[in-house]
Coordinates of C-alpha atoms and ligand atoms in Angstrom, one line a residue:
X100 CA 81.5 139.9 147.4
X101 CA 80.6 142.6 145.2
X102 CA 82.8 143.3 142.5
X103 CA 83.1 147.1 141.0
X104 CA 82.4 148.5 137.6
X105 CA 86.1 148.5 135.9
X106 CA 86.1 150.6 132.8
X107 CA 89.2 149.1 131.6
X108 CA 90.4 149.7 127.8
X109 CA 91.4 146.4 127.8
X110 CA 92.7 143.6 129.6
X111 CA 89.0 144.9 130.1
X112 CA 86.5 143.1 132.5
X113 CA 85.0 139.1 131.8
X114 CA 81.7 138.3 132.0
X115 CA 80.8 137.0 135.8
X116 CA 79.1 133.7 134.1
X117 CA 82.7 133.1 132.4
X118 CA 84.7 133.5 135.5
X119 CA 82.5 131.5 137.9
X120 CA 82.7 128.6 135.1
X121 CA 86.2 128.3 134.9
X122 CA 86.4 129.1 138.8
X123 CA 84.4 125.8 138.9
X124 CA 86.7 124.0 136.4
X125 CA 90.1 125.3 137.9
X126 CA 91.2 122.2 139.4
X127 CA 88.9 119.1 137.5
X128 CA 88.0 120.1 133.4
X129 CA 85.0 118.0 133.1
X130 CA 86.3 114.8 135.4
X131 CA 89.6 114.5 133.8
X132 CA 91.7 116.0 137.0
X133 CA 93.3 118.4 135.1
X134 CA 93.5 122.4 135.0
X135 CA 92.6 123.3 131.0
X136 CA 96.6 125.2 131.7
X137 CA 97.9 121.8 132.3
X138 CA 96.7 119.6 129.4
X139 CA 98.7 118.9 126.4
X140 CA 97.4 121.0 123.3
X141 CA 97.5 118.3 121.4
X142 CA 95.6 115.8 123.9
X143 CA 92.1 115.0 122.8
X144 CA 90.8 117.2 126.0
X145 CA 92.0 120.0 124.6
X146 CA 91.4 119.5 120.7
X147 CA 87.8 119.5 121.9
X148 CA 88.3 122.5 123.9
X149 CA 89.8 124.4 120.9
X150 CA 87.5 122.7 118.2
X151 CA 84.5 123.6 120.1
X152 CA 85.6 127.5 120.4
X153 CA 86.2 127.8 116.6
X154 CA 82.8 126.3 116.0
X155 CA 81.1 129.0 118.4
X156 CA 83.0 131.7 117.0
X157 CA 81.9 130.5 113.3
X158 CA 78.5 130.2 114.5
X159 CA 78.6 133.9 116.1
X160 CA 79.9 135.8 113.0
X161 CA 78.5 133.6 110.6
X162 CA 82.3 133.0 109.0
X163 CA 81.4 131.7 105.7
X164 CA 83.1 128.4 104.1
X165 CA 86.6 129.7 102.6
X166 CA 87.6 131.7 105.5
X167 CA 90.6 130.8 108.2
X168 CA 90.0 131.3 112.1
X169 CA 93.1 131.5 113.7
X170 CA 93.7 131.5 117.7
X171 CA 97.4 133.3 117.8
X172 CA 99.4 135.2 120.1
X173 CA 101.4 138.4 119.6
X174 CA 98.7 141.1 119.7
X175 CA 97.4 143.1 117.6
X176 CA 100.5 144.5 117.3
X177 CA 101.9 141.8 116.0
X178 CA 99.2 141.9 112.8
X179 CA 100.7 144.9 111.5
X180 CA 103.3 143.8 110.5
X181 CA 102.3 140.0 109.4
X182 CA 99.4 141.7 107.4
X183 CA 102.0 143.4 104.6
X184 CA 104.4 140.6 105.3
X185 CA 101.9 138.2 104.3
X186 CA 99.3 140.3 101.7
X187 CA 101.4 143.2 100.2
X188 CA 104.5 140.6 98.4
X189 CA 102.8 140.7 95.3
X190 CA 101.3 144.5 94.9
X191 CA 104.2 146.0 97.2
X192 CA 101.8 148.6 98.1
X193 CA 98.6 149.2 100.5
X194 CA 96.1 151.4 101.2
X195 CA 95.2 152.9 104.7
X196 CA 93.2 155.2 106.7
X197 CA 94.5 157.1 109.0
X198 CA 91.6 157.6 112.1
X199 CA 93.4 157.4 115.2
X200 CA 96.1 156.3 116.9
X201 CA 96.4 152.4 116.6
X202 CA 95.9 153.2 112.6
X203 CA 99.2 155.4 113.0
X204 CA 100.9 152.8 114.5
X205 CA 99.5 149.7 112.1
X206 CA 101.1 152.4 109.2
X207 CA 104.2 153.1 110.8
X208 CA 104.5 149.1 110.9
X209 CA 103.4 149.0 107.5
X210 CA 106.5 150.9 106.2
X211 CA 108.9 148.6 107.1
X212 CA 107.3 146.0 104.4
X213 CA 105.7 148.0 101.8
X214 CA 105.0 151.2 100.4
X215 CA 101.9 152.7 102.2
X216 CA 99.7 155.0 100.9
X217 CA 97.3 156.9 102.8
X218 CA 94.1 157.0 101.3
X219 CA 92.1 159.5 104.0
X220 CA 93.2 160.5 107.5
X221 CA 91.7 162.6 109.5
X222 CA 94.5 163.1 111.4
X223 CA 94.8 167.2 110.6
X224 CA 91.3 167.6 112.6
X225 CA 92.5 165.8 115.4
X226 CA 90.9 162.3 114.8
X227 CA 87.1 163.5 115.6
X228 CA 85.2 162.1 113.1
X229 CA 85.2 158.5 110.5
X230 CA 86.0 160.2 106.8
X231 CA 83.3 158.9 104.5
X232 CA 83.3 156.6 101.7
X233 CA 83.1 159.5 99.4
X234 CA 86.6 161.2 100.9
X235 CA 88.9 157.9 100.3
X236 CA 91.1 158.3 97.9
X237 CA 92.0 154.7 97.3
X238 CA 94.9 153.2 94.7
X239 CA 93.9 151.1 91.7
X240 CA 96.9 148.7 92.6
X241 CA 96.8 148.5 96.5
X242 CA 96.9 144.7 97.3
X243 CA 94.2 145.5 100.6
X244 CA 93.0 148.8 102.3
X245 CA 93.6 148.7 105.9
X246 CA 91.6 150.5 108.7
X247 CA 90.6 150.7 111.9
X248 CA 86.8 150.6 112.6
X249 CA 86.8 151.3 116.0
X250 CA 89.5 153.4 117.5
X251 CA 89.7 152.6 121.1
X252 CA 91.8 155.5 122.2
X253 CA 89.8 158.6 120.6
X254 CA 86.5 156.5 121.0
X255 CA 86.0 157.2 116.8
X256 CA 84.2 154.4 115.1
X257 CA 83.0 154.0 111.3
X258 CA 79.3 154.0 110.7
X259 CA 79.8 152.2 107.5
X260 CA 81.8 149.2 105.8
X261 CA 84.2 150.9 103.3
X262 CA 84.1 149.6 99.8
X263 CA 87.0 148.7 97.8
X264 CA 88.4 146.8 94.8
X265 CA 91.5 145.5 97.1
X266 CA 90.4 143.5 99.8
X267 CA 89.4 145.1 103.1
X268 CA 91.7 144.4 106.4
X269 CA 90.1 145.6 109.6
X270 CA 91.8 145.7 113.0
X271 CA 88.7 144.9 114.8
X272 CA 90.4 144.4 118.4
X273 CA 88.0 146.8 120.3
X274 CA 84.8 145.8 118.5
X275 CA 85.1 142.2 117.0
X276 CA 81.9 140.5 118.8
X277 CA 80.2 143.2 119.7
X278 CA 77.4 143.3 116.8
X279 CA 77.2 141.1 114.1
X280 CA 79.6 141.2 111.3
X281 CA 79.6 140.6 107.5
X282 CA 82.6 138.7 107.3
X283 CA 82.5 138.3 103.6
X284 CA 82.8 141.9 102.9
X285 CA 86.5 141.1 104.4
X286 CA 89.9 139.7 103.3
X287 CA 91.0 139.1 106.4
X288 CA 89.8 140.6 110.0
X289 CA 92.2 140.7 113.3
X290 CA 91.8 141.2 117.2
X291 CA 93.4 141.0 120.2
X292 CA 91.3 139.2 122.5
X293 CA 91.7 141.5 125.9
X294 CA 89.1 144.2 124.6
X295 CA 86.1 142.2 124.0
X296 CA 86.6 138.4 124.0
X297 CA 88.6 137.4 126.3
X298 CA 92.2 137.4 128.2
X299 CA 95.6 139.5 126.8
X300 CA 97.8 136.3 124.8
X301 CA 95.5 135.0 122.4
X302 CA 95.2 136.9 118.9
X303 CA 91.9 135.9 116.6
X304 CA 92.7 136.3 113.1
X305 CA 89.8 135.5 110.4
X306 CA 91.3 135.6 106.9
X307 CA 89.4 134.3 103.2
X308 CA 91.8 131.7 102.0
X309 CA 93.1 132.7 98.8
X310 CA 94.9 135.5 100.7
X311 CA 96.7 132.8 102.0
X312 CA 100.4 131.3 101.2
X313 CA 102.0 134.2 99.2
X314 CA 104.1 136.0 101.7
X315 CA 107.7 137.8 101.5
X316 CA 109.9 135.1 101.6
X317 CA 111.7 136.4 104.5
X318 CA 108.9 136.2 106.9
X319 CA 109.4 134.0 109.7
X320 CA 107.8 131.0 110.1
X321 CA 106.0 132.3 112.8
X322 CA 104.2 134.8 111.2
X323 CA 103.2 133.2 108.4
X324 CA 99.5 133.0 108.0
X325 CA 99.3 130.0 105.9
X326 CA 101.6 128.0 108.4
X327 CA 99.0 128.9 111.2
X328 CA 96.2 128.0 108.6
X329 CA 97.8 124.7 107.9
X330 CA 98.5 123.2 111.4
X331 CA 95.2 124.3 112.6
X332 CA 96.8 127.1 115.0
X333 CA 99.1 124.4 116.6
X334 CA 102.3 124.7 114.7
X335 CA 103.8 125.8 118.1
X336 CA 102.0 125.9 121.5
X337 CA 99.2 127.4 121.2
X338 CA 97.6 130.0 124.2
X339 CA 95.7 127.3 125.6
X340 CA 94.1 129.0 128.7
X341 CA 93.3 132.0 126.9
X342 CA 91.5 129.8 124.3
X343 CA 89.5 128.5 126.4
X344 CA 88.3 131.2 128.3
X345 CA 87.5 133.0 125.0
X346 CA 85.6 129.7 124.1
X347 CA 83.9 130.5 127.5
X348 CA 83.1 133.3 126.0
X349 CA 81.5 132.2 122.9
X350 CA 79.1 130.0 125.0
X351 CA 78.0 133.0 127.4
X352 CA 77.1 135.1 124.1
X353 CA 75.5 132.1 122.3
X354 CA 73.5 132.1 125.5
X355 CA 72.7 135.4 125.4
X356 CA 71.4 135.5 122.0
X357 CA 74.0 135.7 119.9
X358 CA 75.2 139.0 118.6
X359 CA 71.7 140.7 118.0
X360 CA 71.4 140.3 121.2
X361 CA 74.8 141.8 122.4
X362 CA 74.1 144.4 120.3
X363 CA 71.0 145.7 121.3
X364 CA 72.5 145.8 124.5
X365 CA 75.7 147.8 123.9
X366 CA 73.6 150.1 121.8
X367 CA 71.3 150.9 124.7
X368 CA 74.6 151.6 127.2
X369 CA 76.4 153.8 124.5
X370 CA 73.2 155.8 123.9
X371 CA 72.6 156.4 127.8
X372 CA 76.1 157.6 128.5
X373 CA 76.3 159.6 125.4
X374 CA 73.0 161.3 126.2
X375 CA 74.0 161.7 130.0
X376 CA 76.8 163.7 128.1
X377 CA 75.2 165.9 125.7
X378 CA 72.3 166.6 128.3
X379 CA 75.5 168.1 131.0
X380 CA 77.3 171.6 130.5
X381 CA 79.8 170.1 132.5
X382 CA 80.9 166.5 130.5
X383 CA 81.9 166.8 127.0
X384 CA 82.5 164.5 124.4
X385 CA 84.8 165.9 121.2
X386 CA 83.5 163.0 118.1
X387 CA 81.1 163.8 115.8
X388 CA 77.5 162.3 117.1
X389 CA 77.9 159.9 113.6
X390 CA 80.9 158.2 114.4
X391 CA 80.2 157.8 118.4
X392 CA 82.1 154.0 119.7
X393 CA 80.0 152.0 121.4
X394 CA 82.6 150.5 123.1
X395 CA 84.8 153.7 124.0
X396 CA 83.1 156.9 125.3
X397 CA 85.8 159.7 126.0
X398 CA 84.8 162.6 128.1
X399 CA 86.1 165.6 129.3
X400 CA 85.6 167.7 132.9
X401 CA 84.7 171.3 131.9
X402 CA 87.1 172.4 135.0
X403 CA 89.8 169.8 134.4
X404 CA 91.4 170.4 137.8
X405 CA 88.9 168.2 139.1
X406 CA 89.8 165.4 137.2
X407 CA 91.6 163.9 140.2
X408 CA 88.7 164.0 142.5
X409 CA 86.4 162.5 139.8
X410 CA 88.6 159.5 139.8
X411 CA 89.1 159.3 143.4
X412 CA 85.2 159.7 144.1
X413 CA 84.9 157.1 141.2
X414 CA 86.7 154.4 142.6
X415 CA 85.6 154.4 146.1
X416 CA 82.0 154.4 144.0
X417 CA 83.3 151.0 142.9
X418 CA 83.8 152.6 139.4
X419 CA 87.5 152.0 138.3
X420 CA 90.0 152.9 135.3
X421 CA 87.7 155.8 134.0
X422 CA 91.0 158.0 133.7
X423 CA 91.6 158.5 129.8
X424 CA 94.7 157.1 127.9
X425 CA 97.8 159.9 128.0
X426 CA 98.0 160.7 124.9
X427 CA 94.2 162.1 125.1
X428 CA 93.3 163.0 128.6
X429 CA 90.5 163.5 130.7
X430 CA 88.6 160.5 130.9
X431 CA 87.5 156.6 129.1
X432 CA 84.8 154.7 129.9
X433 CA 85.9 151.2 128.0
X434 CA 82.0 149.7 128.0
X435 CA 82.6 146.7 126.0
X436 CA 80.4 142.9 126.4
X437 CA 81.2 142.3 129.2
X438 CA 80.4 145.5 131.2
X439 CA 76.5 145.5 132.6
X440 CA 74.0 147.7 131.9
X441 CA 73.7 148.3 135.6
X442 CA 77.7 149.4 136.1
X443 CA 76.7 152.3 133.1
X444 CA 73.6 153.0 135.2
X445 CA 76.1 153.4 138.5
X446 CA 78.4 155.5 136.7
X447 CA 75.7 158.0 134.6
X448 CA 74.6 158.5 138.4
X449 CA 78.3 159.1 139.8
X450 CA 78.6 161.6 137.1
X451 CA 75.3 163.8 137.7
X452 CA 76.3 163.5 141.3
X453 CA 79.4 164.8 141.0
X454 CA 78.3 167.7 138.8
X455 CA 75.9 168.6 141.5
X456 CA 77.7 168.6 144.1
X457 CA 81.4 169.9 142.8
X458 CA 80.7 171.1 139.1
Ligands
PLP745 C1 94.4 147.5 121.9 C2 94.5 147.7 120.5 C3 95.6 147.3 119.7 C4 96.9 146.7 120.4 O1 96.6 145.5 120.8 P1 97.8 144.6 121.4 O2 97.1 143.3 121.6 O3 98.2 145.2 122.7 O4 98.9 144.5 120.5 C5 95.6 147.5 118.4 N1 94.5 148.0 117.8 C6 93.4 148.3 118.4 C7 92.2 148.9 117.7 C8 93.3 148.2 119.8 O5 92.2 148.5 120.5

């Protein structure tokens, strides 16, 4: 069977090598008779399963000692609102950029626990472009600055680490694994795994521990970082499955050469398709060339009335979800890990066909 290209934003496509694994551990994990969704999270099958997934992930990022990984569920979503529940009790106040839509929504979140102040947005120029370091406008008594580095919907992506006194929280869901990562330029770091790491239902959060423990007293237990910290991610069930597909994951990058590796790679794809772009009069793509995603490419039909027939042709090309998210239009290729250098081939070639023969 061949499978197609899916372009997916996220739940986004797994690596083959990941699938065919647990395919072949479905019914039997490693002679025990048991599906990894049937074990006990706190059976010794599993607390090797889990330890072995946080070790990997250490190893990836290089997460230095005094740092938390936890394996939650919730979402993203669900971050911003424990991130000022958990960080802001003390200052009552935080900093954030505003770059795109999932950094509107982490403010409007935000809101509800502390006073917010925006320190750039780019919002008035229609999210195009990263600000720069030099454009922030941050507090002197934020307790973190918030932002997003990759905006999955407008495809905008910072080509820097801001600096700041507070420390720096950064919803990494659509980028987190897909280049290496200075983790100790971070407080804490967030993603939801369906982007780039693994299955919707399991949430990684990476968070230095002395940001730990001094939440608003009203926040539920659940969302407490420092009761997730404490009980190793296991104060309630944990998402088992989804752990240990991600940890499938881990293995298939370690594999692969680590994140150099994966990076070299997803720069290569993102520079193809954004040079298929530029070099067409007929595909367009609106962010500044400096703050390109590699992960996200939006692009736009110069006749938008074929837009339907792009997708159609698309799909029975094997090339699926291409269509961009509603609140931007036109189209998304979503080319995170996991996508092939060969499915960004087939679809640079779908698109020059298609200009040829209807643009
Ligand atoms: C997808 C996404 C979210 C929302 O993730 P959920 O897991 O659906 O809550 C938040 N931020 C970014 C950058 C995303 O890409």
């Amino acid at each position: 069977m061949s499978r197609p290209y899916n372009f997916s934003a996220g739940p986004a496509m797994l690596p083959e090598a990941v699938l065919q694994r647990a395919q072949a551990e479905m019914l039997d994990w490693q002679g025990t008779g048991m599906c990894v969704a049937e074990m006990s999270h706190r059976g010794k099958e599993f607390m090797s399963i889990a330890e072995q997934a946080e070790r990997d992930l250490r190893d990836l990022l290089g997460v230095p000692d005094g740092y938390r990984v936890l394996f939650l569920q919730g979402g993203a979503s669900s971050q911003f609102a424990m991130v000022p529940m958990n960080l802001a009790a003390g200052a009552g106040k935080a900093d954030y950029l505003n770059t795109g839509s999932w950094s509107k929504k982490a403010i409007a979140e935000a809101h509800r626990y502390c006073a917010v102040h925006v320190a750039a947005s780019t919002q008035p120029e229609g999210f195009k472009r990263a600000p720069t370091q030099a454009e922030l406008q941050l507090s002197d008594d934020a307790a973190y600055l918030h932002y997003t580095p990759n905006e999955t919907i407008e495809g905008v992506e910072f080509p820097y680490v801001p600096e700041s006194r507070a420390p720096l929280v950064a919803d990494m869901s659509s980028t987190l694994l897909s280049r290496p990562v200075d983790v100790s330029r971070y407080g804490l770091i967030y993603a939801g795994a369906q982007k780039n790491i693994g299955p919707a239902g399991l949430t990684i959060v990476i968070v230095r521990e002395d940001l730990l423990g001094a939440c608003h007293e009203f926040t539920p237990t659940m969302f407490q970082y420092g009761v997730h910290a404490d009980n190793g991610s296991m104060y309630n069930t944990p998402p088992t499955y989804a752990w240990y597909l991600a940890g499938l994951v881990f293995q298939w990058l370690k594999d692969l050469g680590g994140l150099e590796g994966m990076a070299e790679i997803n720069r290569r794809k993102a520079q193809r398709l954004y040079a298929a772009i530029d070099a067409s009069a007929f595909y367009a793509n609106p962010v500044e060339p400096a703050s390109r995603s590699w992960m996200n490419v939006p692009f736009t039909l110069a006749d938008p009335s074929l837009d339907a027939d792009f997708l159609a042709g698309a799909r029975e090309a094997g090339l699926l979800t291409l269509k961009g998210h509603r609140s931007v239009g036109g189209m998304r290729a979503s080319i995170y890990n996991a996508m092939p250098e060969a499915g960004v081939d087939a679809l640079i070639a779908f698109m020059a066909e298609f200009e040829r023969t209807r643009g």
